[in-house]
PDB file of C-alpha atoms in Angstrom:
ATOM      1  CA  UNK A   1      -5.301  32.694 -25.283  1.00  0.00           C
ATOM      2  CA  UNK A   2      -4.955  34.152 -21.785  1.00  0.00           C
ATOM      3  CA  UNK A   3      -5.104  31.464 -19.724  1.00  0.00           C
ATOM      4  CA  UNK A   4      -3.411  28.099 -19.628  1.00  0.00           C
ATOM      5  CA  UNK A   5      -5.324  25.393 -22.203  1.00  0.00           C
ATOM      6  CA  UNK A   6      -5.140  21.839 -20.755  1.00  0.00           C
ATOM      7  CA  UNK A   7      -5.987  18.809 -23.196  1.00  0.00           C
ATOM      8  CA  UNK A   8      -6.653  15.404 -21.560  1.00  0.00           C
ATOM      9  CA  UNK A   9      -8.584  12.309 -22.755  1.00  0.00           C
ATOM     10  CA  UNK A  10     -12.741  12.669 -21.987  1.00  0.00           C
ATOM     11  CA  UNK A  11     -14.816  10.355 -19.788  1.00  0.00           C
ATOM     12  CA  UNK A  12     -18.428   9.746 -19.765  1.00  0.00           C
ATOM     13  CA  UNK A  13     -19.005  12.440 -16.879  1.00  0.00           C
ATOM     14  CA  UNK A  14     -17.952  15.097 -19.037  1.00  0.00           C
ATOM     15  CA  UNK A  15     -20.939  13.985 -21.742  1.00  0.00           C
ATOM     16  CA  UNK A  16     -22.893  17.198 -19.810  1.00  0.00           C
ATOM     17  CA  UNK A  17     -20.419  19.781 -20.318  1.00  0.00           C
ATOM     18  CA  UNK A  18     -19.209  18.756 -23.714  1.00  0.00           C
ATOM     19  CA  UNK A  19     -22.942  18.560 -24.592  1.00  0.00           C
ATOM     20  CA  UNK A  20     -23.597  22.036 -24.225  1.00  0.00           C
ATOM     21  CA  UNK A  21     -20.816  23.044 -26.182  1.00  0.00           C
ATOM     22  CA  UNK A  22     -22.082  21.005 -29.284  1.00  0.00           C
ATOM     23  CA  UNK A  23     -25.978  21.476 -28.874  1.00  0.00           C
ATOM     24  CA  UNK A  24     -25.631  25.177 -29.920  1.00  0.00           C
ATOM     25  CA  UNK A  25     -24.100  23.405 -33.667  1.00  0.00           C
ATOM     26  CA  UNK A  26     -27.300  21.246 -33.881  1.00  0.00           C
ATOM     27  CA  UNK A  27     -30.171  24.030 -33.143  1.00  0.00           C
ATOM     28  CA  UNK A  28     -27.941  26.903 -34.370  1.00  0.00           C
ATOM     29  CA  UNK A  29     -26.016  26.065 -37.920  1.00  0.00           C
ATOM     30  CA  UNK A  30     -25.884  23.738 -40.497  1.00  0.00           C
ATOM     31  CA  UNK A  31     -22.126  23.057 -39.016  1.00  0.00           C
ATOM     32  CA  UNK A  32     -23.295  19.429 -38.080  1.00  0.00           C
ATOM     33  CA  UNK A  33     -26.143  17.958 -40.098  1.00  0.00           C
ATOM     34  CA  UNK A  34     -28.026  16.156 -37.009  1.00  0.00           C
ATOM     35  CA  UNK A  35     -31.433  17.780 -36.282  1.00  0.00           C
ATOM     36  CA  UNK A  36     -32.012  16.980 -32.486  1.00  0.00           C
ATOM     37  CA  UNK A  37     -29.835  17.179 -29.523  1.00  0.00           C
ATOM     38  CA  UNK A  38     -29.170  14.309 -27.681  1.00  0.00           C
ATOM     39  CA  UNK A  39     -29.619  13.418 -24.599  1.00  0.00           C
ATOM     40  CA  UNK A  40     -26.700  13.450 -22.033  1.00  0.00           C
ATOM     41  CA  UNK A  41     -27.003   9.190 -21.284  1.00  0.00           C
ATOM     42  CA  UNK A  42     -27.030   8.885 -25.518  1.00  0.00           C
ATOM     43  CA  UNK A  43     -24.090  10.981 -25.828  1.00  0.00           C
ATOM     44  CA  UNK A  44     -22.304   9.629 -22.736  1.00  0.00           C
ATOM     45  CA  UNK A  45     -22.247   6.260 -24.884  1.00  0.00           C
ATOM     46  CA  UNK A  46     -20.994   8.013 -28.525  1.00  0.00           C
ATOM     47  CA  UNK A  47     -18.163   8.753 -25.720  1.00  0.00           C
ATOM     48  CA  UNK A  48     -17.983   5.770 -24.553  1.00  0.00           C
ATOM     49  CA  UNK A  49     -18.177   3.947 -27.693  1.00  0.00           C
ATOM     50  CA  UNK A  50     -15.437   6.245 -29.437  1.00  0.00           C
ATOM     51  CA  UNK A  51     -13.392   5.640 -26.339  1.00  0.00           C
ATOM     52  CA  UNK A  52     -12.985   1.617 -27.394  1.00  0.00           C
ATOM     53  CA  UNK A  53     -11.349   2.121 -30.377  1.00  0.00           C
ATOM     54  CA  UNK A  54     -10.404   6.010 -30.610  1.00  0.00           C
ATOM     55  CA  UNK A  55      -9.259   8.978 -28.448  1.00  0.00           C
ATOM     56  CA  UNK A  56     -11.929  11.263 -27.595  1.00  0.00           C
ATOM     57  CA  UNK A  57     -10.225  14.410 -25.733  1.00  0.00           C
ATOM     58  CA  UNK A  58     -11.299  17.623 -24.375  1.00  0.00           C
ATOM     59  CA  UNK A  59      -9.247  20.883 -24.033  1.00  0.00           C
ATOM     60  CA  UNK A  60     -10.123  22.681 -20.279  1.00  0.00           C
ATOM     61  CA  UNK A  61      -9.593  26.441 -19.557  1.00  0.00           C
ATOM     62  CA  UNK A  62      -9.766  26.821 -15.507  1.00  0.00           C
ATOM     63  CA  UNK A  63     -11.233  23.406 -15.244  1.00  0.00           C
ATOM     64  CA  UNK A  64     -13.911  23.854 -17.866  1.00  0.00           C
ATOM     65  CA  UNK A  65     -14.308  22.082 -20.812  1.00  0.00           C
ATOM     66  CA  UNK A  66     -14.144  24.785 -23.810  1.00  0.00           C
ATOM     67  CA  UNK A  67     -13.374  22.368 -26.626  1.00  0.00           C
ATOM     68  CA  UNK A  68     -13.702  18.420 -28.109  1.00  0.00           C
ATOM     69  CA  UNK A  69     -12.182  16.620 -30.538  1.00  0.00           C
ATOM     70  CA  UNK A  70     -12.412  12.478 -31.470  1.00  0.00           C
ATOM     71  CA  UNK A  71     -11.343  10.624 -34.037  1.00  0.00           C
ATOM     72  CA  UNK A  72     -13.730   7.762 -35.392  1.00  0.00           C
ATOM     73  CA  UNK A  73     -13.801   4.713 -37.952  1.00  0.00           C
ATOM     74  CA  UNK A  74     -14.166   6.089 -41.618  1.00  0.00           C
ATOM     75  CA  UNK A  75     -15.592   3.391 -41.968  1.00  0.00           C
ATOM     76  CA  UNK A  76     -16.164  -0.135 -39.946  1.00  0.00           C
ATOM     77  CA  UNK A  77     -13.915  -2.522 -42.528  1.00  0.00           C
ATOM     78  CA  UNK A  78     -10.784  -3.775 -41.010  1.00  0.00           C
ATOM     79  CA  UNK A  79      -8.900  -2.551 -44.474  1.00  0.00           C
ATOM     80  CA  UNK A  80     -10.074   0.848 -43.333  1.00  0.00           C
ATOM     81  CA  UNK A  81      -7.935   0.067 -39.868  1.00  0.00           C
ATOM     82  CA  UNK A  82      -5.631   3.011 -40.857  1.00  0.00           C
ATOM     83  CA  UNK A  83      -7.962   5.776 -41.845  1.00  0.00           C
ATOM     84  CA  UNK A  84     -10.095   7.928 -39.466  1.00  0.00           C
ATOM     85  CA  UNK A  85     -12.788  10.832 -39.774  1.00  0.00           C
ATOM     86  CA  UNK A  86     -11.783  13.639 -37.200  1.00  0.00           C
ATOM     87  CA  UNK A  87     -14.357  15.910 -35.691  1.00  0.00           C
ATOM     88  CA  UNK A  88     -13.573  18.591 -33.523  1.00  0.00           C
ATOM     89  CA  UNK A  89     -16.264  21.719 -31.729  1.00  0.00           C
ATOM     90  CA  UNK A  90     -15.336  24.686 -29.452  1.00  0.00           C
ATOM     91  CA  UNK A  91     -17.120  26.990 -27.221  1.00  0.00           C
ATOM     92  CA  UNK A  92     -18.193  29.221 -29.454  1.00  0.00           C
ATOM     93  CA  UNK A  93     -16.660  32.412 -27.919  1.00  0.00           C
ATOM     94  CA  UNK A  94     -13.515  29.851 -27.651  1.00  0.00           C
ATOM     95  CA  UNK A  95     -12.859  30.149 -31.428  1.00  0.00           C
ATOM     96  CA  UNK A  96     -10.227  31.817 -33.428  1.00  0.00           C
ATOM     97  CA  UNK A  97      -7.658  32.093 -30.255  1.00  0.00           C
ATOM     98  CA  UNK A  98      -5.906  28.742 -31.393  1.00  0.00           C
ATOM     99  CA  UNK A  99      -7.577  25.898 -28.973  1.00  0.00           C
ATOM    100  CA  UNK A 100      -9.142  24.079 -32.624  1.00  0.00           C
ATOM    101  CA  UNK A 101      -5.378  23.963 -33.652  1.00  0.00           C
ATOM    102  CA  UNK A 102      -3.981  22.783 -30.006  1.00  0.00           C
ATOM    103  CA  UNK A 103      -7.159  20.023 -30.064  1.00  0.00           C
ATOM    104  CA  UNK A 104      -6.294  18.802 -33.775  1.00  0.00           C
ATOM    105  CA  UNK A 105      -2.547  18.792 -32.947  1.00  0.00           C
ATOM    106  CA  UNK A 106      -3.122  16.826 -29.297  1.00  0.00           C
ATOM    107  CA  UNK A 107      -5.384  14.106 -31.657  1.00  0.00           C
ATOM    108  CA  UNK A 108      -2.693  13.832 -34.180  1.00  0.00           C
ATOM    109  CA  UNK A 109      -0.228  12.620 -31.569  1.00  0.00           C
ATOM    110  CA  UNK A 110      -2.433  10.065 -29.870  1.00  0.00           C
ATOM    111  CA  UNK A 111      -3.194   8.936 -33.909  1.00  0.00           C
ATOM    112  CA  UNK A 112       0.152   8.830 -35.106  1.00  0.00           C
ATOM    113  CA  UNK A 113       0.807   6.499 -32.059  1.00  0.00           C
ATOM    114  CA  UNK A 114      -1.919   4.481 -33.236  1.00  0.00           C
ATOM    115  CA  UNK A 115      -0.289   4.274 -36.668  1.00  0.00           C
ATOM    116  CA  UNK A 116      -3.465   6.155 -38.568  1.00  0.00           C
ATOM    117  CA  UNK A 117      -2.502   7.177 -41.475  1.00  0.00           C
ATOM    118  CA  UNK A 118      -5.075   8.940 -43.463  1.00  0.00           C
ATOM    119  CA  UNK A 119      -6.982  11.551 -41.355  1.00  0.00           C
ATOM    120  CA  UNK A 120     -10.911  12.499 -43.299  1.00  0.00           C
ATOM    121  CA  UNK A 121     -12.907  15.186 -42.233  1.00  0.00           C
ATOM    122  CA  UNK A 122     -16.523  15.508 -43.336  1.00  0.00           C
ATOM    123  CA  UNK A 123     -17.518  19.086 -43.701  1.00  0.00           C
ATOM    124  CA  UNK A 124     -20.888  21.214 -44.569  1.00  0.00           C
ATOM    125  CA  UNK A 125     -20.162  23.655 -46.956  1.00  0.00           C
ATOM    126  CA  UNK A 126     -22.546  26.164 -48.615  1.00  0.00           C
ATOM    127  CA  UNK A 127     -21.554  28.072 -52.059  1.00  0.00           C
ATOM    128  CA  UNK A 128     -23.787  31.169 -50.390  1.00  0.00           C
ATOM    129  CA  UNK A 129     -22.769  31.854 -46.870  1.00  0.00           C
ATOM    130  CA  UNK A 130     -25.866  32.111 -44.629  1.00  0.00           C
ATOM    131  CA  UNK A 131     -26.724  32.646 -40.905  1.00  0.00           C
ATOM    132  CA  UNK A 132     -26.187  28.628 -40.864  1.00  0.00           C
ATOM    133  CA  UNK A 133     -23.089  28.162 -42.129  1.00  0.00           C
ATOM    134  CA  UNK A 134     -19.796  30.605 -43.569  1.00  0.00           C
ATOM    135  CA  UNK A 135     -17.280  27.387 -44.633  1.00  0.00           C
ATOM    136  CA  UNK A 136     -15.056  28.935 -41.506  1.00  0.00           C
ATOM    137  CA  UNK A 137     -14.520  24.916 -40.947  1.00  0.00           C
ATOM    138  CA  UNK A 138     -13.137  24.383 -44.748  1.00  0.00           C
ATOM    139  CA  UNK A 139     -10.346  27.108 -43.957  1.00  0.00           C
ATOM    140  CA  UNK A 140      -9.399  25.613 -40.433  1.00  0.00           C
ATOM    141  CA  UNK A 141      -8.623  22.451 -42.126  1.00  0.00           C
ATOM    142  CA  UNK A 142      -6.517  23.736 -45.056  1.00  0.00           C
ATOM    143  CA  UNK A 143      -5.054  25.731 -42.570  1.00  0.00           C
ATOM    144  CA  UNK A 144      -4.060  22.608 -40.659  1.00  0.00           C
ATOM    145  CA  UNK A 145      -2.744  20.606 -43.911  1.00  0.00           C
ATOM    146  CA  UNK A 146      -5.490  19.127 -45.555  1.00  0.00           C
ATOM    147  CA  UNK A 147      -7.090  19.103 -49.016  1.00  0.00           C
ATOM    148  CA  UNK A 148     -10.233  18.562 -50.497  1.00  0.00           C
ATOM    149  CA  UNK A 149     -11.070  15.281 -52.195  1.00  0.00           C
ATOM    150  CA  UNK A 150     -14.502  15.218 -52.527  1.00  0.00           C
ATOM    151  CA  UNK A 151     -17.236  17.503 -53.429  1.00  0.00           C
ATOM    152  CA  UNK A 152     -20.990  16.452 -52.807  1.00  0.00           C
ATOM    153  CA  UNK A 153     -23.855  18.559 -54.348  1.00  0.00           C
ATOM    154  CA  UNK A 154     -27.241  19.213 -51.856  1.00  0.00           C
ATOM    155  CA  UNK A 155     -26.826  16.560 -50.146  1.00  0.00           C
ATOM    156  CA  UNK A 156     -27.711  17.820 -46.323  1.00  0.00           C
ATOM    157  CA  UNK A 157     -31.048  20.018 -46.052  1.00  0.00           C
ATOM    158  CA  UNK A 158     -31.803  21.835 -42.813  1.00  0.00           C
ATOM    159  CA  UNK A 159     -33.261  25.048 -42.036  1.00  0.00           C
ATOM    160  CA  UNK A 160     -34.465  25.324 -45.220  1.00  0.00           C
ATOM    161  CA  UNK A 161     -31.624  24.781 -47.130  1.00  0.00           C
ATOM    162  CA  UNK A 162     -30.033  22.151 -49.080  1.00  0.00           C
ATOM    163  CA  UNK A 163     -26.353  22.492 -47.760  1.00  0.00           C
ATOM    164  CA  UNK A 164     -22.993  20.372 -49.776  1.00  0.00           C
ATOM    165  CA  UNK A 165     -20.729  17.996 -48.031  1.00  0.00           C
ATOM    166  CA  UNK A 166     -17.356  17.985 -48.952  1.00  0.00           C
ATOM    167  CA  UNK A 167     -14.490  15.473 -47.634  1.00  0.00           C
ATOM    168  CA  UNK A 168     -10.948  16.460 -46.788  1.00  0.00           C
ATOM    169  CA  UNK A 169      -8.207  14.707 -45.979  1.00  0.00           C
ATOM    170  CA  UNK A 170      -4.688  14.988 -44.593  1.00  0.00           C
ATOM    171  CA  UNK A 171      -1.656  11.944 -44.302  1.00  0.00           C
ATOM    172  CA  UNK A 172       0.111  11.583 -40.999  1.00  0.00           C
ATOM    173  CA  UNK A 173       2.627   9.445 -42.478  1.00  0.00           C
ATOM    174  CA  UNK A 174       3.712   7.547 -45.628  1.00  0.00           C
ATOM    175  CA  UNK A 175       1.921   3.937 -46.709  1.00  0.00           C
ATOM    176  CA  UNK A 176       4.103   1.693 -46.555  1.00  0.00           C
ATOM    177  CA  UNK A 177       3.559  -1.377 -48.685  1.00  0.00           C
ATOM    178  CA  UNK A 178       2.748  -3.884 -45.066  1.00  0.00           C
ATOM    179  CA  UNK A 179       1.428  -0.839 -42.793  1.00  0.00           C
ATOM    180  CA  UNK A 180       1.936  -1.471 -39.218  1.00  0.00           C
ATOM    181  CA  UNK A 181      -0.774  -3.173 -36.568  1.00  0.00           C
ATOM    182  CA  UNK A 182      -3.096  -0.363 -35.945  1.00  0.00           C
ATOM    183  CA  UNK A 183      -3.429   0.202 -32.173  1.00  0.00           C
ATOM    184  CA  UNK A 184      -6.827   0.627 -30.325  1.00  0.00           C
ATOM    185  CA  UNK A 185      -6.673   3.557 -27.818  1.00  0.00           C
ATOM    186  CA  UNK A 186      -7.543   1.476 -25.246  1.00  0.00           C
ATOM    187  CA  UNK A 187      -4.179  -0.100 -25.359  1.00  0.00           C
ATOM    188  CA  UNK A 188      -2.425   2.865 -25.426  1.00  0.00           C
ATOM    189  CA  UNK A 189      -3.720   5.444 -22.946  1.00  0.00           C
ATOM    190  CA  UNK A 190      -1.616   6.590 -20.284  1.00  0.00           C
TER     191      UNK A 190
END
């Protein structure tokens, strides 16, 4: 990285920029399974939305956004308060100089603070790399800590191509047996 990498929480004004560094994954690979690119209103609201509950922040490189990364609900139960699926993109010329890693560890901080527990990452993976997908995303997350726990056959077809899905996970902290309050972002943003 030559320059100076800021991270800061997103806003709905940045749904533009932060769309153009994600529509490439839609029309491009079978990195994310959605077909269409949003518009910029529909994805200023996932922003919004995420923002009510979760931290959504962006990673800037002379003022531009070259990176995202959000945490979300694994699933909408209140049992589930403690777990979260992560999801994180870069500029693709952005990748491989360490901004992923400086995203994921930024959105661990704001999580732990949140008292998540159980971070879950959904991820394409192929058995045959294509021009769609190489499972570069599998090795980022081991590299980061986590394992796989779950292995899902064909389940995602695009461009052709049936695609698996497999889940990993990392722990941010121990389970206690009474886990503390979880903490919406909204209550904790600075």
């Amino acid at each position: 990285m030559s320059e100076k990498v800021l991270i800061r929480m997103a806003s709905k004004s940045d749904a533009g920029e932060i769309l153009k560094i994600y529509a490439p994954y839609i029309t491009d690979t079978a990195i994310t399974f959605e077909y269409e690119v949003p518009s910029v209103a529909e994805f200023a609201n996932r922003i919004e939305n995420t923002l009510k509950r979760y931290p959504y922040i962006v990673a800037l490189e002379k003022e531009r956004i070259i990176g995202f990364a959000y945490a979300s609900a694994f699933k909408e139960r209140a049992a589930y308060d403690w777990a979260v699926e992560t999801t994180v993109y870069l500029q693709q010329d952005c990748r491989g100089k360490g901004i992923g890693k400086m995203l994921y560890i930024a959105l661990e901080e704001i999580l732990k603070r949140q008292n998540i527990i159980n971070l879950n990452a959904c991820i394409a993976f192929t058995s045959v790399k294509d021009d769609h997908l190489d499972n570069t995303s599998t090795a980022f997350h081991q590299h980061l800590g986590f394992s796989k726990v779950a292995h899902f056959t064909k389940c995602g077809y695009k461009f052709g191509t049936w695609y698996d899905m497999i889940w990993m996970e990392k722990m941010l902290s121990e389970h206690q047996a009474t886990p503390v309050p979880f903490i919406p972002i909204t209550e904790i943003l600075i």
